[in-house]
């Protein structure tokens, strides 16, 4: 069996000095890296604008969708967005 030769005062002083060292030691906080926001593409911005414009036709007065309304809105907004867009390869081929 282990015999303790410290008095209670010495023991408390030892514990107190250890806890002070832990609190006094500098804790390095790592700041989270700033994340870049994803920028929407030109197609996404055009699609959003067309979707908002077309959705009024397919929604009820209370804001809910008519039957197949969301589906038709998506379809028509993609269709109208594609009309204004041009593929890069096609653009390169005819610029010469």
mmCIF file of C-alpha atoms in Angstrom:
data_model
loop_
_atom_site.group_PDB
_atom_site.id
_atom_site.type_symbol
_atom_site.label_atom_id
_atom_site.label_comp_id
_atom_site.label_asym_id
_atom_site.label_seq_id
_atom_site.Cartn_x
_atom_site.Cartn_y
_atom_site.Cartn_z
ATOM 1 C CA UNK A 1 0.000 0.000 0.000
ATOM 2 C CA UNK A 2 1.151 3.544 -0.761
ATOM 3 C CA UNK A 3 1.889 5.905 2.071
ATOM 4 C CA UNK A 4 1.165 9.604 1.594
ATOM 5 C CA UNK A 5 3.587 11.906 3.340
ATOM 6 C CA UNK A 6 2.035 15.224 2.266
ATOM 7 C CA UNK A 7 -0.114 17.265 4.535
ATOM 8 C CA UNK A 8 -3.538 18.403 3.383
ATOM 9 C CA UNK A 9 -2.301 22.000 2.923
ATOM 10 C CA UNK A 10 0.586 20.866 0.726
ATOM 11 C CA UNK A 11 -1.771 18.711 -1.313
ATOM 12 C CA UNK A 12 -4.251 21.572 -1.869
ATOM 13 C CA UNK A 13 -1.407 23.922 -2.798
ATOM 14 C CA UNK A 14 -0.161 21.359 -5.330
ATOM 15 C CA UNK A 15 -3.649 20.937 -6.823
ATOM 16 C CA UNK A 16 -4.139 24.720 -6.901
ATOM 17 C CA UNK A 17 -0.848 25.277 -8.728
ATOM 18 C CA UNK A 18 -1.685 22.599 -11.302
ATOM 19 C CA UNK A 19 -5.111 24.037 -12.069
ATOM 20 C CA UNK A 20 -3.617 27.535 -12.370
ATOM 21 C CA UNK A 21 -1.039 26.280 -14.830
ATOM 22 C CA UNK A 22 -3.734 24.704 -16.966
ATOM 23 C CA UNK A 23 -5.830 27.874 -16.971
ATOM 24 C CA UNK A 24 -2.819 30.126 -17.470
ATOM 25 C CA UNK A 25 -1.529 28.159 -20.443
ATOM 26 C CA UNK A 26 -2.472 29.854 -23.696
ATOM 27 C CA UNK A 27 -5.038 28.012 -25.757
ATOM 28 C CA UNK A 28 -4.645 28.544 -29.446
ATOM 29 C CA UNK A 29 -7.985 28.960 -31.136
ATOM 30 C CA UNK A 30 -8.096 28.080 -34.779
ATOM 31 C CA UNK A 31 -10.311 30.438 -36.720
ATOM 32 C CA UNK A 32 -12.491 28.718 -39.322
ATOM 33 C CA UNK A 33 -11.382 29.349 -42.859
ATOM 34 C CA UNK A 34 -13.586 31.828 -44.697
ATOM 35 C CA UNK A 35 -15.520 29.905 -47.310
ATOM 36 C CA UNK A 36 -16.206 31.449 -50.659
ATOM 37 C CA UNK A 37 -19.809 31.710 -51.719
ATOM 38 C CA UNK A 38 -20.634 29.878 -54.894
ATOM 39 C CA UNK A 39 -21.503 32.272 -57.652
ATOM 40 C CA UNK A 40 -24.482 31.368 -59.760
ATOM 41 C CA UNK A 41 -23.895 30.978 -63.477
ATOM 42 C CA UNK A 42 -25.466 33.113 -66.160
ATOM 43 C CA UNK A 43 -27.805 30.246 -67.046
ATOM 44 C CA UNK A 44 -28.977 29.913 -63.427
ATOM 45 C CA UNK A 45 -29.686 33.635 -63.166
ATOM 46 C CA UNK A 46 -31.652 33.608 -66.431
ATOM 47 C CA UNK A 47 -33.555 30.478 -65.389
ATOM 48 C CA UNK A 48 -34.500 32.034 -62.046
ATOM 49 C CA UNK A 49 -35.818 35.156 -63.730
ATOM 50 C CA UNK A 50 -37.841 33.137 -66.264
ATOM 51 C CA UNK A 51 -39.160 30.784 -63.565
ATOM 52 C CA UNK A 52 -40.482 33.659 -61.463
ATOM 53 C CA UNK A 53 -42.118 35.249 -64.490
ATOM 54 C CA UNK A 54 -43.765 32.028 -65.758
ATOM 55 C CA UNK A 55 -44.780 30.660 -62.335
ATOM 56 C CA UNK A 56 -47.548 33.258 -61.996
ATOM 57 C CA UNK A 57 -49.494 31.518 -64.780
ATOM 58 C CA UNK A 58 -49.422 28.118 -63.027
ATOM 59 C CA UNK A 59 -50.165 29.125 -59.448
ATOM 60 C CA UNK A 60 -53.514 29.565 -57.746
ATOM 61 C CA UNK A 61 -54.487 32.716 -55.863
ATOM 62 C CA UNK A 62 -53.484 31.160 -52.539
ATOM 63 C CA UNK A 63 -49.969 30.446 -53.868
ATOM 64 C CA UNK A 64 -50.319 26.692 -54.287
ATOM 65 C CA UNK A 65 -49.609 25.069 -57.638
ATOM 66 C CA UNK A 66 -52.261 24.065 -60.152
ATOM 67 C CA UNK A 67 -52.250 20.474 -61.398
ATOM 68 C CA UNK A 68 -48.863 19.839 -63.116
ATOM 69 C CA UNK A 69 -48.157 23.549 -62.620
ATOM 70 C CA UNK A 70 -44.673 23.195 -61.177
ATOM 71 C CA UNK A 71 -43.697 20.690 -63.839
ATOM 72 C CA UNK A 72 -44.901 22.955 -66.649
ATOM 73 C CA UNK A 73 -43.194 25.995 -65.114
ATOM 74 C CA UNK A 74 -39.867 24.173 -64.963
ATOM 75 C CA UNK A 75 -40.268 22.912 -68.509
ATOM 76 C CA UNK A 76 -41.162 26.305 -69.986
ATOM 77 C CA UNK A 77 -38.524 28.218 -68.048
ATOM 78 C CA UNK A 78 -35.804 25.806 -69.214
ATOM 79 C CA UNK A 79 -37.108 26.124 -72.746
ATOM 80 C CA UNK A 80 -37.128 29.924 -72.707
ATOM 81 C CA UNK A 81 -33.688 30.066 -71.050
ATOM 82 C CA UNK A 82 -32.140 27.770 -73.663
ATOM 83 C CA UNK A 83 -33.372 30.003 -76.484
ATOM 84 C CA UNK A 84 -31.143 32.856 -75.382
ATOM 85 C CA UNK A 85 -28.098 30.725 -74.621
ATOM 86 C CA UNK A 86 -25.501 29.667 -77.135
ATOM 87 C CA UNK A 87 -23.018 26.832 -76.811
ATOM 88 C CA UNK A 88 -19.369 27.849 -76.591
ATOM 89 C CA UNK A 89 -18.329 25.467 -79.349
ATOM 90 C CA UNK A 90 -20.911 26.892 -81.708
ATOM 91 C CA UNK A 91 -19.795 30.404 -80.888
ATOM 92 C CA UNK A 92 -16.138 29.547 -81.576
ATOM 93 C CA UNK A 93 -16.963 27.847 -84.862
ATOM 94 C CA UNK A 94 -18.744 30.842 -86.369
ATOM 95 C CA UNK A 95 -16.587 33.689 -85.104
ATOM 96 C CA UNK A 96 -13.839 33.031 -87.633
#
